[in-house]
Short mmCIF file of C-alpha atoms in Angstrom, two decimals:
data_model
loop_
_atom_site.label_atom_id
_atom_site.label_comp_id
_atom_site.label_asym_id
_atom_site.label_seq_id
_atom_site.Cartn_x
_atom_site.Cartn_y
_atom_site.Cartn_z
CA MET A 5 0.00 0.00 0.00
CA GLN A 6 1.39 3.40 -0.99
CA PHE A 7 0.64 6.53 1.09
CA LYS A 8 1.31 10.11 0.07
CA LYS A 9 4.61 11.49 1.38
CA VAL A 10 4.27 14.33 3.86
CA ASN A 11 6.47 17.31 4.64
CA SER A 12 7.51 18.77 7.98
CA GLU A 13 4.64 21.29 8.24
CA SER A 14 1.95 20.10 10.71
CA VAL A 15 3.26 16.58 10.41
CA VAL A 16 0.60 14.94 12.58
CA GLN A 17 -2.22 16.59 10.64
CA LEU A 18 -0.66 15.60 7.35
CA VAL A 19 -0.40 11.98 8.53
CA ILE A 20 -4.09 12.13 9.39
CA ASN A 21 -4.82 13.57 5.95
CA SER A 22 -2.82 10.83 4.24
CA LEU A 23 -4.65 8.07 6.13
CA THR A 24 -7.97 9.76 5.41
CA ASP A 25 -7.14 9.96 1.70
CA ALA A 26 -6.36 6.24 1.73
CA MET A 27 -9.77 5.52 3.26
CA LEU A 28 -11.56 7.78 0.77
CA ALA A 29 -9.76 6.01 -2.08
CA ARG A 30 -10.83 2.66 -0.58
CA GLU A 31 -7.21 1.62 -0.20
CA LEU A 32 -8.12 1.25 3.47
CA ARG A 33 -11.58 -0.15 4.12
CA PRO A 34 -13.65 -0.63 7.29
CA GLY A 35 -12.19 -3.57 9.20
CA ASP A 36 -8.77 -3.37 7.52
CA LYS A 37 -5.64 -3.58 9.63
CA LEU A 38 -3.18 -0.70 9.32
CA PRO A 39 0.51 -1.29 8.69
CA THR A 40 2.71 -1.11 11.79
CA GLU A 41 3.99 2.23 13.10
CA THR A 42 7.41 1.48 11.63
CA GLU A 43 5.95 0.61 8.23
CA LEU A 44 3.78 3.73 8.20
CA ALA A 45 6.70 5.93 9.27
CA GLU A 46 8.88 4.59 6.44
CA SER A 47 6.07 4.83 3.89
CA LEU A 48 5.16 8.41 4.81
CA GLY A 49 8.69 9.60 5.51
CA VAL A 50 7.98 10.80 9.06
CA GLY A 51 8.93 9.85 12.60
CA ARG A 52 7.13 7.15 14.58
CA ASN A 53 6.01 9.72 17.18
CA SER A 54 4.02 11.58 14.52
CA ILE A 55 2.40 8.32 13.43
CA ARG A 56 1.55 7.47 17.03
CA GLU A 57 -0.03 10.90 17.70
CA ALA A 58 -2.05 10.79 14.48
CA ILE A 59 -3.39 7.35 15.36
CA LYS A 60 -4.35 8.53 18.86
CA ILE A 61 -6.39 11.37 17.36
CA LEU A 62 -8.15 9.09 14.87
CA VAL A 63 -8.91 6.61 17.66
CA TYR A 64 -10.48 9.43 19.70
CA LEU A 65 -12.53 10.46 16.68
CA GLY A 66 -13.84 6.92 16.34
CA VAL A 67 -12.17 6.31 12.96
CA LEU A 68 -9.57 3.79 14.14
CA GLU A 69 -9.52 1.26 16.95
CA ILE A 70 -6.57 -0.41 18.67
CA ARG A 71 -6.96 -4.08 19.48
CA ARG A 72 -4.40 -5.31 21.97
CA ALA A 73 -2.01 -7.93 20.59
CA GLU A 74 -3.61 -7.53 17.14
CA GLY A 75 -2.90 -4.01 15.90
CA THR A 76 -4.76 -0.93 14.69
CA PHE A 77 -7.85 -1.31 12.54
CA VAL A 78 -10.23 0.94 10.61
CA CYS A 79 -13.54 1.08 12.48
CA GLU A 80 -16.66 -0.40 10.98
CA GLY A 81 -19.79 1.74 11.09
CA PHE A 82 -20.76 5.01 12.73
CA THR A 83 -19.81 5.79 16.33
CA GLU A 84 -21.12 8.63 18.51
CA SER A 85 -17.60 9.94 19.17
CA MET A 86 -17.43 11.02 15.52
CA ILE A 87 -19.93 13.77 16.32
CA ASP A 88 -18.02 15.21 19.32
CA PRO A 89 -15.67 17.47 17.28
CA MET A 90 -18.68 19.05 15.56
CA ILE A 91 -20.22 19.85 18.96
CA TYR A 92 -17.06 21.61 20.13
CA GLY A 93 -16.67 23.37 16.80
CA ILE A 94 -20.12 24.92 17.13
CA ILE A 95 -19.66 25.72 20.83
CA LEU A 96 -16.39 27.53 20.06
CA ASP A 97 -17.80 29.40 17.08
CA THR A 98 -16.77 33.03 17.54
CA SER A 99 -20.05 34.38 16.12
CA ASP A 100 -21.75 33.35 19.40
CA SER A 101 -25.12 33.55 17.66
CA TYR A 102 -28.21 31.94 19.17
CA GLU A 103 -29.97 32.64 15.90
CA ASN A 104 -27.49 30.41 14.08
CA LEU A 105 -28.23 27.56 16.47
CA MET A 106 -31.96 27.96 16.02
CA GLU A 107 -31.56 27.92 12.24
CA LEU A 108 -29.59 24.69 12.60
CA ARG A 109 -32.34 23.20 14.74
CA GLU A 110 -35.04 24.25 12.27
CA MET A 111 -33.17 22.73 9.33
CA MET A 112 -32.65 19.47 11.21
CA GLU A 113 -36.21 19.18 12.49
CA VAL A 114 -37.81 19.82 9.12
CA GLY A 115 -35.61 17.15 7.55
CA VAL A 116 -36.25 14.71 10.38
CA MET A 117 -40.01 15.16 10.07
CA GLN A 118 -39.90 14.59 6.32
CA ILE A 119 -38.10 11.28 6.77
CA ALA A 120 -40.28 10.24 9.71
CA MET A 121 -43.44 10.80 7.66
CA GLU A 122 -42.26 8.23 5.13
CA LYS A 123 -41.51 5.53 7.70
CA TYR A 124 -43.60 5.79 10.84
CA THR A 125 -46.05 3.08 11.84
CA GLU A 126 -49.55 3.49 13.25
CA GLU A 127 -48.24 2.35 16.61
CA GLU A 128 -45.57 5.04 16.58
CA ILE A 129 -47.98 7.85 15.70
CA LYS A 130 -50.28 6.68 18.50
CA GLY A 131 -47.31 6.77 20.84
CA LEU A 132 -46.60 10.35 19.76
CA LYS A 133 -50.17 11.27 20.69
CA VAL A 134 -49.68 9.71 24.13
CA ILE A 135 -46.65 11.96 24.69
CA LEU A 136 -48.58 15.00 23.44
CA ASP A 137 -51.42 14.28 25.86
CA ARG A 138 -48.96 13.92 28.72
CA MET A 139 -47.42 17.27 27.82
CA GLU A 140 -50.85 18.89 28.05
CA ARG A 141 -51.42 17.38 31.51
CA GLU A 142 -48.01 18.55 32.71
CA ILE A 143 -48.63 22.08 31.39
CA ASN A 144 -51.98 22.22 33.18
CA LYS A 145 -50.28 21.48 36.51
CA GLY A 146 -48.97 25.03 36.59
CA PRO A 147 -45.92 27.22 35.96
CA GLU A 148 -43.80 25.50 38.61
CA ASN A 149 -43.85 22.22 36.62
CA VAL A 150 -41.12 23.31 34.18
CA GLU A 151 -38.93 20.21 34.43
CA GLU A 152 -41.72 17.76 33.59
CA VAL A 153 -43.02 19.88 30.71
CA PHE A 154 -39.51 20.20 29.30
CA LYS A 155 -39.05 16.44 29.66
CA ALA A 156 -42.27 15.80 27.71
CA ASP A 157 -41.14 18.32 25.08
CA ASN A 158 -37.88 16.42 24.59
CA GLU A 159 -39.64 13.06 24.44
CA PHE A 160 -42.01 14.40 21.78
CA HIS A 161 -39.20 15.52 19.48
CA ASN A 162 -37.08 12.44 20.19
CA ALA A 163 -40.01 10.20 19.25
CA ILE A 164 -40.31 11.89 15.85
CA SER A 165 -36.57 11.53 15.31
CA MET A 166 -36.70 7.82 16.12
CA MET A 167 -39.48 7.30 13.56
CA GLY A 168 -36.97 8.06 10.82
CA GLU A 169 -35.08 4.84 11.60
CA ASN A 170 -31.76 6.47 10.69
CA PRO A 171 -29.28 6.39 13.59
CA LEU A 172 -26.93 8.90 11.96
CA ILE A 173 -29.64 11.51 11.41
CA ASP A 174 -31.06 10.82 14.87
CA LYS A 175 -27.68 11.41 16.49
CA ILE A 176 -27.00 14.65 14.61
CA ASN A 177 -30.52 15.85 15.45
CA ARG A 178 -29.85 15.16 19.13
CA VAL A 179 -26.63 17.15 18.85
CA ALA A 180 -28.64 20.11 17.56
CA LYS A 181 -31.04 19.71 20.48
CA THR A 182 -28.14 19.53 22.94
CA LEU A 183 -26.66 22.75 21.58
CA THR A 184 -30.01 24.53 21.91
CA HIS A 185 -30.79 23.06 25.36
CA ALA A 186 -30.49 26.37 27.23
CA ILE A 187 -32.67 28.24 24.73
CA ARG A 188 -35.34 25.53 24.74
CA PHE A 189 -35.43 25.20 28.54
CA ASN A 190 -35.70 28.95 29.04
CA THR A 191 -38.41 29.13 26.40
CA VAL A 192 -40.53 26.51 28.19
CA LYS A 193 -39.89 28.16 31.57
CA THR A 194 -40.82 31.64 30.34
CA MET A 195 -43.90 30.45 28.46
CA LEU A 196 -45.23 28.72 31.58
CA GLU A 197 -44.39 31.57 33.93
CA THR A 198 -46.11 34.13 31.68
CA GLY A 199 -49.29 32.09 31.31
CA ARG A 200 -48.62 31.02 27.72
CA GLY A 201 -48.61 27.27 28.35
CA ASP A 202 -51.61 26.83 26.06
CA GLU A 203 -49.64 28.35 23.19
CA LEU A 204 -46.77 25.99 23.86
CA PHE A 205 -49.10 22.99 23.74
CA ALA A 206 -50.88 24.26 20.62
CA ALA A 207 -47.53 24.55 18.85
CA HIS A 208 -46.75 20.89 19.49
CA GLN A 209 -50.28 19.94 18.53
CA ARG A 210 -49.69 21.57 15.14
CA LEU A 211 -46.53 19.52 14.67
CA TYR A 212 -48.49 16.39 15.53
CA GLN A 213 -51.15 17.27 12.95
CA ILE A 214 -48.47 17.74 10.29
CA MET A 215 -47.18 14.26 11.08
CA VAL A 216 -50.68 12.75 10.90
CA THR A 217 -51.75 14.49 7.68
CA LYS A 218 -48.27 14.39 6.10
CA ASP A 219 -48.97 17.86 4.72
CA GLN A 220 -45.60 19.49 4.06
CA SER A 221 -46.96 22.58 2.31
CA ASP A 222 -46.14 25.00 5.13
CA MET A 223 -44.04 22.77 7.38
CA SER A 224 -40.91 24.92 7.59
CA THR A 225 -42.85 28.02 8.70
CA THR A 226 -44.90 25.99 11.16
CA VAL A 227 -41.79 24.44 12.69
CA ARG A 228 -40.15 27.88 13.02
CA ASN A 229 -43.23 29.37 14.65
CA THR A 230 -43.40 26.63 17.28
CA TYR A 231 -40.00 27.51 18.78
CA PHE A 232 -40.88 30.86 20.35
CA ALA A 233 -37.13 31.38 19.92
CA LYS A 234 -37.16 35.08 20.79
CA VAL A 235 -38.69 34.22 24.17
CA GLY A 236 -35.89 31.82 25.04
CA ILE A 237 -33.08 33.98 23.68
CA LYS A 238 -34.34 37.04 25.57
CA ALA A 239 -34.59 35.02 28.79
CA ILE A 240 -30.98 33.89 28.43
CA GLU A 241 -29.70 37.39 27.65
CA GLU A 242 -31.45 38.77 30.74
CA GLN A 243 -29.85 36.23 33.08
#
């Protein structure tokens, strides 16, 4: 197997790039065993320490795995650790824009709903209605019941995501929800405390109706309007 030679600039990154290129070219496939550190160092024209560091990074990213007494192998399938760098990349984004996060969430949720509509079963849509009804009961318990309402909110959206039967999309969607956790929690809290719990429930009821009717004609606008994003963002900025 021939790898691209690398120069002295950012050696570890260039080793990573060379290994990645080999995987993209299908010279290295899922389940394949990598050459030894010595063999890689000679092939790439770099020191063994650079090879070792590059492998450590790719193991952390979930691309490679080290099997004791066997060697280093290309992973097979998607692992959750592959998403971690994206989370940190968004967290460390210098724009610090809540609006950007909400746009990401909207894009993800619209796509998730489209896929879910094509695949969900009658049992699953009935289960979604059960969650919706529980959300209504929790909202009616009063403004102090924020945690339980927020829990029902999360379960509602997670249920739709699971209907899509695509673990990769489901994971990325959950990442978007994790990144918007503070906005969503403060939105629920503010809506309940200001007596707008009925609006919050009605918004989710509209999403449920879209799922039942499979009418995508105005789905993006409907999804956006159910977030009450300005409420949550303002609550965070005032903290």
